[in-house]
mmCIF file of C-alpha atoms in Angstrom:
data_model
loop_
_atom_site.group_PDB
_atom_site.id
_atom_site.type_symbol
_atom_site.label_atom_id
_atom_site.label_comp_id
_atom_site.label_asym_id
_atom_site.label_seq_id
_atom_site.Cartn_x
_atom_site.Cartn_y
_atom_site.Cartn_z
ATOM 1 C CA MET A 27 -15.350 0.498 14.057
ATOM 2 C CA CYS A 28 -14.570 1.746 10.552
ATOM 3 C CA GLY A 29 -14.486 -1.188 8.064
ATOM 4 C CA PRO A 30 -11.614 -0.358 5.771
ATOM 5 C CA THR A 31 -13.619 -0.744 2.161
ATOM 6 C CA ARG A 32 -12.176 -0.785 -1.774
ATOM 7 C CA CYS A 33 -10.333 2.230 -2.608
ATOM 8 C CA PRO A 34 -13.117 4.736 -2.580
ATOM 9 C CA THR A 35 -14.420 7.414 -5.055
ATOM 10 C CA PRO A 36 -13.095 10.862 -5.169
ATOM 11 C CA SER A 37 -16.546 11.979 -4.924
ATOM 12 C CA LYS A 38 -16.858 10.350 -0.340
ATOM 13 C CA ALA A 39 -13.067 10.655 0.185
ATOM 14 C CA ILE A 40 -12.984 14.434 0.421
ATOM 15 C CA GLU A 41 -15.619 14.129 2.599
ATOM 16 C CA ALA A 42 -12.938 14.971 5.212
ATOM 17 C CA ASP A 43 -14.817 16.611 7.554
ATOM 18 C CA ALA A 44 -18.142 15.236 7.724
ATOM 19 C CA SER A 45 -18.601 11.385 9.121
ATOM 20 C CA ASP A 46 -17.759 8.801 7.326
ATOM 21 C CA ASN A 47 -19.112 4.662 7.737
ATOM 22 C CA GLY A 48 -20.201 6.669 10.667
ATOM 23 C CA CYS A 49 -17.009 7.396 12.649
ATOM 24 C CA SER A 50 -16.325 10.706 13.707
ATOM 25 C CA LEU A 51 -12.782 13.189 12.095
ATOM 26 C CA ASP A 52 -11.375 13.638 15.329
ATOM 27 C CA THR A 53 -11.946 9.065 15.552
ATOM 28 C CA ARG A 54 -10.812 8.688 11.646
ATOM 29 C CA LEU A 55 -8.134 10.773 13.018
ATOM 30 C CA GLN A 56 -6.952 9.467 16.318
ATOM 31 C CA ALA A 57 -6.824 5.622 14.690
ATOM 32 C CA ALA A 58 -4.541 7.661 11.550
ATOM 33 C CA ALA A 59 -2.512 8.712 14.423
ATOM 34 C CA ALA A 60 -2.365 5.131 16.048
ATOM 35 C CA GLN A 61 0.284 3.765 13.570
ATOM 36 C CA ASP A 62 -1.004 1.171 13.103
ATOM 37 C CA ALA A 63 -0.575 -1.584 10.394
ATOM 38 C CA ALA A 64 -2.569 1.342 7.560
ATOM 39 C CA GLY A 65 -0.526 4.114 6.940
ATOM 40 C CA LEU A 66 -0.790 7.355 6.339
ATOM 41 C CA VAL A 67 0.152 8.435 3.134
ATOM 42 C CA ASP A 68 0.617 12.269 2.709
ATOM 43 C CA LEU A 69 0.670 13.611 -0.275
ATOM 44 C CA ARG A 70 1.407 16.909 0.357
ATOM 45 C CA ASN A 71 5.070 18.754 -0.530
ATOM 46 C CA PRO A 72 7.661 18.546 1.857
ATOM 47 C CA SER A 73 7.360 21.533 3.396
ATOM 48 C CA SER A 74 2.957 21.714 3.657
ATOM 49 C CA TYR A 75 4.009 18.586 5.070
ATOM 50 C CA ALA A 76 6.813 19.756 7.683
ATOM 51 C CA ALA A 77 4.940 22.106 8.659
ATOM 52 C CA GLY A 78 2.069 20.098 9.769
ATOM 53 C CA HIS A 79 1.018 16.452 9.840
ATOM 54 C CA ILE A 80 -0.535 13.393 11.285
ATOM 55 C CA LYS A 81 1.658 11.989 13.881
ATOM 56 C CA GLY A 82 3.339 8.345 11.966
ATOM 57 C CA ALA A 83 2.182 10.017 8.405
ATOM 58 C CA SER A 84 4.545 8.631 5.452
ATOM 59 C CA ASN A 85 5.870 12.020 2.808
ATOM 60 C CA PHE A 86 4.603 10.772 -0.813
ATOM 61 C CA PRO A 87 4.816 13.490 -2.968
ATOM 62 C CA LEU A 88 2.360 13.122 -5.635
ATOM 63 C CA GLU A 89 4.312 13.610 -7.688
ATOM 64 C CA GLU A 90 6.940 10.835 -6.253
ATOM 65 C CA LEU A 91 4.296 8.267 -5.764
ATOM 66 C CA GLN A 92 4.748 5.952 -8.335
ATOM 67 C CA LEU A 93 8.551 6.356 -8.723
ATOM 68 C CA ARG A 94 8.701 5.045 -5.270
ATOM 69 C CA SER A 95 6.011 2.899 -5.030
ATOM 70 C CA GLY A 96 8.286 0.697 -3.544
ATOM 71 C CA GLU A 97 8.243 1.931 -0.260
ATOM 72 C CA LEU A 98 4.628 1.789 -0.175
ATOM 73 C CA PRO A 99 3.925 -2.424 1.536
ATOM 74 C CA PRO A 100 2.673 -4.721 -0.922
ATOM 75 C CA PRO A 101 -0.583 -3.878 -2.024
ATOM 76 C CA THR A 102 -1.566 -7.834 -1.598
ATOM 77 C CA GLY A 103 -2.749 -7.855 2.006
ATOM 78 C CA SER A 104 -2.424 -3.981 3.067
ATOM 79 C CA ALA A 105 -4.079 -1.382 3.809
ATOM 80 C CA LEU A 106 -3.885 2.479 3.560
ATOM 81 C CA ARG A 107 -5.175 6.005 4.690
ATOM 82 C CA ILE A 108 -4.542 9.000 2.471
ATOM 83 C CA MET A 109 -4.127 12.627 3.240
ATOM 84 C CA ALA A 110 -4.093 15.376 0.347
ATOM 85 C CA SER A 111 -4.265 18.461 -0.123
ATOM 86 C CA SER A 112 -7.049 19.111 -2.365
ATOM 87 C CA GLU A 113 -9.979 17.594 -4.700
ATOM 88 C CA SER A 114 -7.694 16.883 -7.447
ATOM 89 C CA GLN A 115 -4.370 15.407 -5.575
ATOM 90 C CA LEU A 116 -6.546 13.038 -4.294
ATOM 91 C CA ALA A 117 -8.103 11.921 -7.597
ATOM 92 C CA GLU A 118 -4.501 11.412 -8.752
ATOM 93 C CA ALA A 119 -3.224 9.651 -6.765
ATOM 94 C CA MET A 120 -6.393 7.922 -5.495
ATOM 95 C CA GLU A 121 -6.340 6.147 -9.530
ATOM 96 C CA PHE A 122 -3.169 4.949 -9.568
ATOM 97 C CA LEU A 123 -3.315 3.109 -5.941
ATOM 98 C CA ALA A 124 -6.083 1.948 -7.813
ATOM 99 C CA GLY A 125 -4.272 -0.243 -9.625
ATOM 100 C CA SER A 126 -6.959 0.780 -12.579
ATOM 101 C CA GLY A 127 -8.984 -1.887 -10.772
ATOM 102 C CA ASP A 128 -6.905 -4.866 -10.572
ATOM 103 C CA SER A 129 -7.014 -6.194 -6.915
ATOM 104 C CA ARG A 130 -4.453 -7.997 -7.818
ATOM 105 C CA LYS A 131 -2.154 -4.725 -7.952
ATOM 106 C CA GLY A 132 -4.103 -1.983 -6.545
ATOM 107 C CA TRP A 133 -3.398 -0.788 -2.416
ATOM 108 C CA THR A 134 -6.846 -1.025 -0.302
ATOM 109 C CA VAL A 135 -6.975 2.759 1.228
ATOM 110 C CA ILE A 136 -9.498 2.372 4.267
ATOM 111 C CA ASP A 137 -9.637 6.185 4.803
ATOM 112 C CA SER A 138 -8.641 9.447 3.539
ATOM 113 C CA PHE A 139 -8.494 13.101 4.286
ATOM 114 C CA ILE A 140 -7.475 17.170 2.571
ATOM 115 C CA TRP A 141 -6.200 18.429 4.864
ATOM 116 C CA THR A 142 -8.070 21.707 5.683
ATOM 117 C CA PRO A 143 -7.142 24.465 8.404
ATOM 118 C CA SER A 144 -9.994 23.373 9.937
ATOM 119 C CA LEU A 145 -8.718 19.883 10.516
ATOM 120 C CA ALA A 146 -5.538 20.947 11.481
ATOM 121 C CA SER A 147 -6.887 22.798 14.168
ATOM 122 C CA ALA A 148 -8.880 18.973 15.040
ATOM 123 C CA ALA A 149 -5.908 17.809 15.104
ATOM 124 C CA ALA A 150 -4.716 19.705 17.204
ATOM 125 C CA ARG A 151 -7.161 19.667 19.514
ATOM 126 C CA ILE A 152 -6.706 15.888 19.927
ATOM 127 C CA ASP A 153 -2.738 15.636 20.128
ATOM 128 C CA CYS A 154 -2.545 14.098 16.736
ATOM 129 C CA ILE A 155 -0.493 16.323 14.862
ATOM 130 C CA ALA A 156 3.373 16.261 14.408
ATOM 131 C CA HIS A 157 5.969 19.182 12.752
ATOM 132 C CA GLY A 158 8.526 18.342 10.969
ATOM 133 C CA ALA A 159 9.823 16.894 8.122
ATOM 134 C CA SER A 160 10.054 12.607 9.509
ATOM 135 C CA SER A 161 8.398 10.187 8.391
ATOM 136 C CA ARG A 162 7.127 7.021 8.842
ATOM 137 C CA PRO A 163 8.484 3.779 7.095
ATOM 138 C CA LEU A 164 5.422 2.199 5.764
ATOM 139 C CA TRP A 165 8.083 -0.699 3.800
ATOM 140 C CA LEU A 166 9.721 -3.607 5.172
ATOM 141 C CA PRO A 167 12.680 -5.562 3.820
ATOM 142 C CA SER A 168 12.344 -9.325 2.137
ATOM 143 C CA PRO A 169 10.833 -11.842 4.922
ATOM 144 C CA HIS A 170 14.735 -13.487 4.844
ATOM 145 C CA LEU A 171 16.366 -10.812 5.603
ATOM 146 C CA PRO A 172 16.010 -10.107 8.835
ATOM 147 C CA ARG A 173 16.816 -13.670 10.244
ATOM 148 C CA LEU A 174 20.300 -14.145 7.559
ATOM 149 C CA ALA A 175 21.221 -10.270 9.083
ATOM 150 C CA SER A 176 21.499 -11.108 12.106
ATOM 151 C CA LEU A 177 22.928 -14.466 12.057
ATOM 152 C CA LEU A 178 26.266 -12.860 10.381
ATOM 153 C CA GLU A 179 26.513 -9.947 12.352
ATOM 154 C CA ALA A 180 26.923 -12.330 15.440
ATOM 155 C CA ARG A 181 29.843 -13.848 13.234
ATOM 156 C CA VAL A 182 31.246 -10.632 13.005
ATOM 157 C CA SER A 183 33.318 -9.235 15.348
ATOM 158 C CA ASP A 184 34.143 -5.882 13.230
ATOM 159 C CA PRO A 185 30.988 -3.130 12.167
ATOM 160 C CA ASP A 186 32.914 -1.839 9.396
ATOM 161 C CA ALA A 187 33.131 -5.547 7.696
ATOM 162 C CA LEU A 188 29.246 -5.801 7.253
ATOM 163 C CA ARG A 189 29.648 -5.505 3.604
ATOM 164 C CA ALA A 190 26.453 -7.151 0.328
ATOM 165 C CA VAL A 191 26.436 -6.493 -2.926
ATOM 166 C CA ASP A 192 22.325 -6.780 -3.384
ATOM 167 C CA PHE A 193 22.144 -8.353 -7.011
ATOM 168 C CA GLY A 194 19.350 -6.792 -8.677
ATOM 169 C CA CYS A 195 18.476 -4.317 -6.006
ATOM 170 C CA GLY A 196 15.274 -3.203 -7.860
ATOM 171 C CA LYS A 197 13.969 0.127 -5.766
ATOM 172 C CA GLY A 198 16.343 -0.392 -2.568
ATOM 173 C CA ARG A 199 13.949 -2.001 0.010
ATOM 174 C CA ASP A 200 16.652 -5.021 0.661
ATOM 175 C CA ALA A 201 19.922 -2.644 0.376
ATOM 176 C CA ILE A 202 19.031 0.446 2.568
ATOM 177 C CA TRP A 203 17.491 -2.322 5.327
ATOM 178 C CA LEU A 204 20.538 -2.587 5.584
ATOM 179 C CA ALA A 205 22.433 0.693 5.271
ATOM 180 C CA LEU A 206 20.123 1.165 8.073
ATOM 181 C CA ARG A 207 21.660 -1.302 10.699
ATOM 182 C CA GLY A 208 25.369 -0.271 9.279
ATOM 183 C CA TRP A 209 25.959 -2.498 6.717
ATOM 184 C CA LEU A 210 28.028 -0.983 3.657
ATOM 185 C CA VAL A 211 25.996 -1.714 0.550
ATOM 186 C CA ILE A 212 26.818 -2.306 -3.360
ATOM 187 C CA GLY A 213 22.829 -2.288 -5.175
ATOM 188 C CA VAL A 214 23.477 -3.855 -9.076
ATOM 189 C CA ASP A 215 20.105 -3.649 -10.967
ATOM 190 C CA ASN A 216 19.988 -3.418 -15.510
ATOM 191 C CA GLN A 217 18.237 -0.284 -15.018
ATOM 192 C CA GLU A 218 19.655 2.513 -14.322
ATOM 193 C CA CYS A 219 16.224 4.161 -13.767
ATOM 194 C CA PHE A 220 16.800 1.702 -10.230
ATOM 195 C CA LEU A 221 19.211 2.362 -9.242
ATOM 196 C CA SER A 222 18.623 6.330 -9.644
ATOM 197 C CA HIS A 223 15.826 5.133 -7.219
ATOM 198 C CA LEU A 224 18.365 3.642 -4.880
ATOM 199 C CA ARG A 225 20.042 6.906 -4.012
ATOM 200 C CA ASP A 226 17.238 8.813 -4.333
ATOM 201 C CA PHE A 227 16.056 6.616 -1.165
ATOM 202 C CA ALA A 228 19.031 6.334 0.222
ATOM 203 C CA ARG A 229 19.482 9.741 0.711
ATOM 204 C CA ARG A 230 15.775 10.566 1.993
ATOM 205 C CA GLN A 231 16.459 7.460 4.688
ATOM 206 C CA GLY A 232 20.507 9.482 5.779
ATOM 207 C CA VAL A 233 22.405 6.558 4.761
ATOM 208 C CA ALA A 234 23.836 7.791 1.781
ATOM 209 C CA GLU A 235 27.291 7.477 2.276
ATOM 210 C CA ARG A 236 26.685 3.380 3.055
ATOM 211 C CA VAL A 237 24.785 2.864 -0.192
ATOM 212 C CA ARG A 238 26.863 2.935 -3.942
#
């Protein structure tokens, strides 16, 4: 069983076609496709991702990674796997995810890969490859929100009456979560960059018409 490690150095992480910690590439790809608690973040551009990716992956193009960090699981207690298109792309992502060496801010990366033809062939051979733009959500709403939303939904007969204002919406996880359940949500924040992110987040999740 591959044990988790703190963000490995890029020189170690780039060995995508070699065994690592006693695990074969097939075993590592199957673990990445299992959609367990450690999400697989694919840093490649959307067209490359759509042409082929590991099942259950989440597309976070490198240039969007920092801006969309609110769509990752919280750093504390969360583990990630990383897929990159090149060594330099992987190194840049690892530097960001490491949180400048502060364990309270960084994510734990338990495995990493470089997408190569041989890796794609291995993934196809063991039925771990998927195509299209579908991307697994890695984020969760605030812990109290699901219970509160369920209580309110049980008391409302008209689904169109489900409305909320998210004050201090930040990067919008709660607003998007509600919108995906059919709520009409207004996001309020004094940071325009957060509101811009909320609009983009809503568009990616297909709920732009329900988030304002």
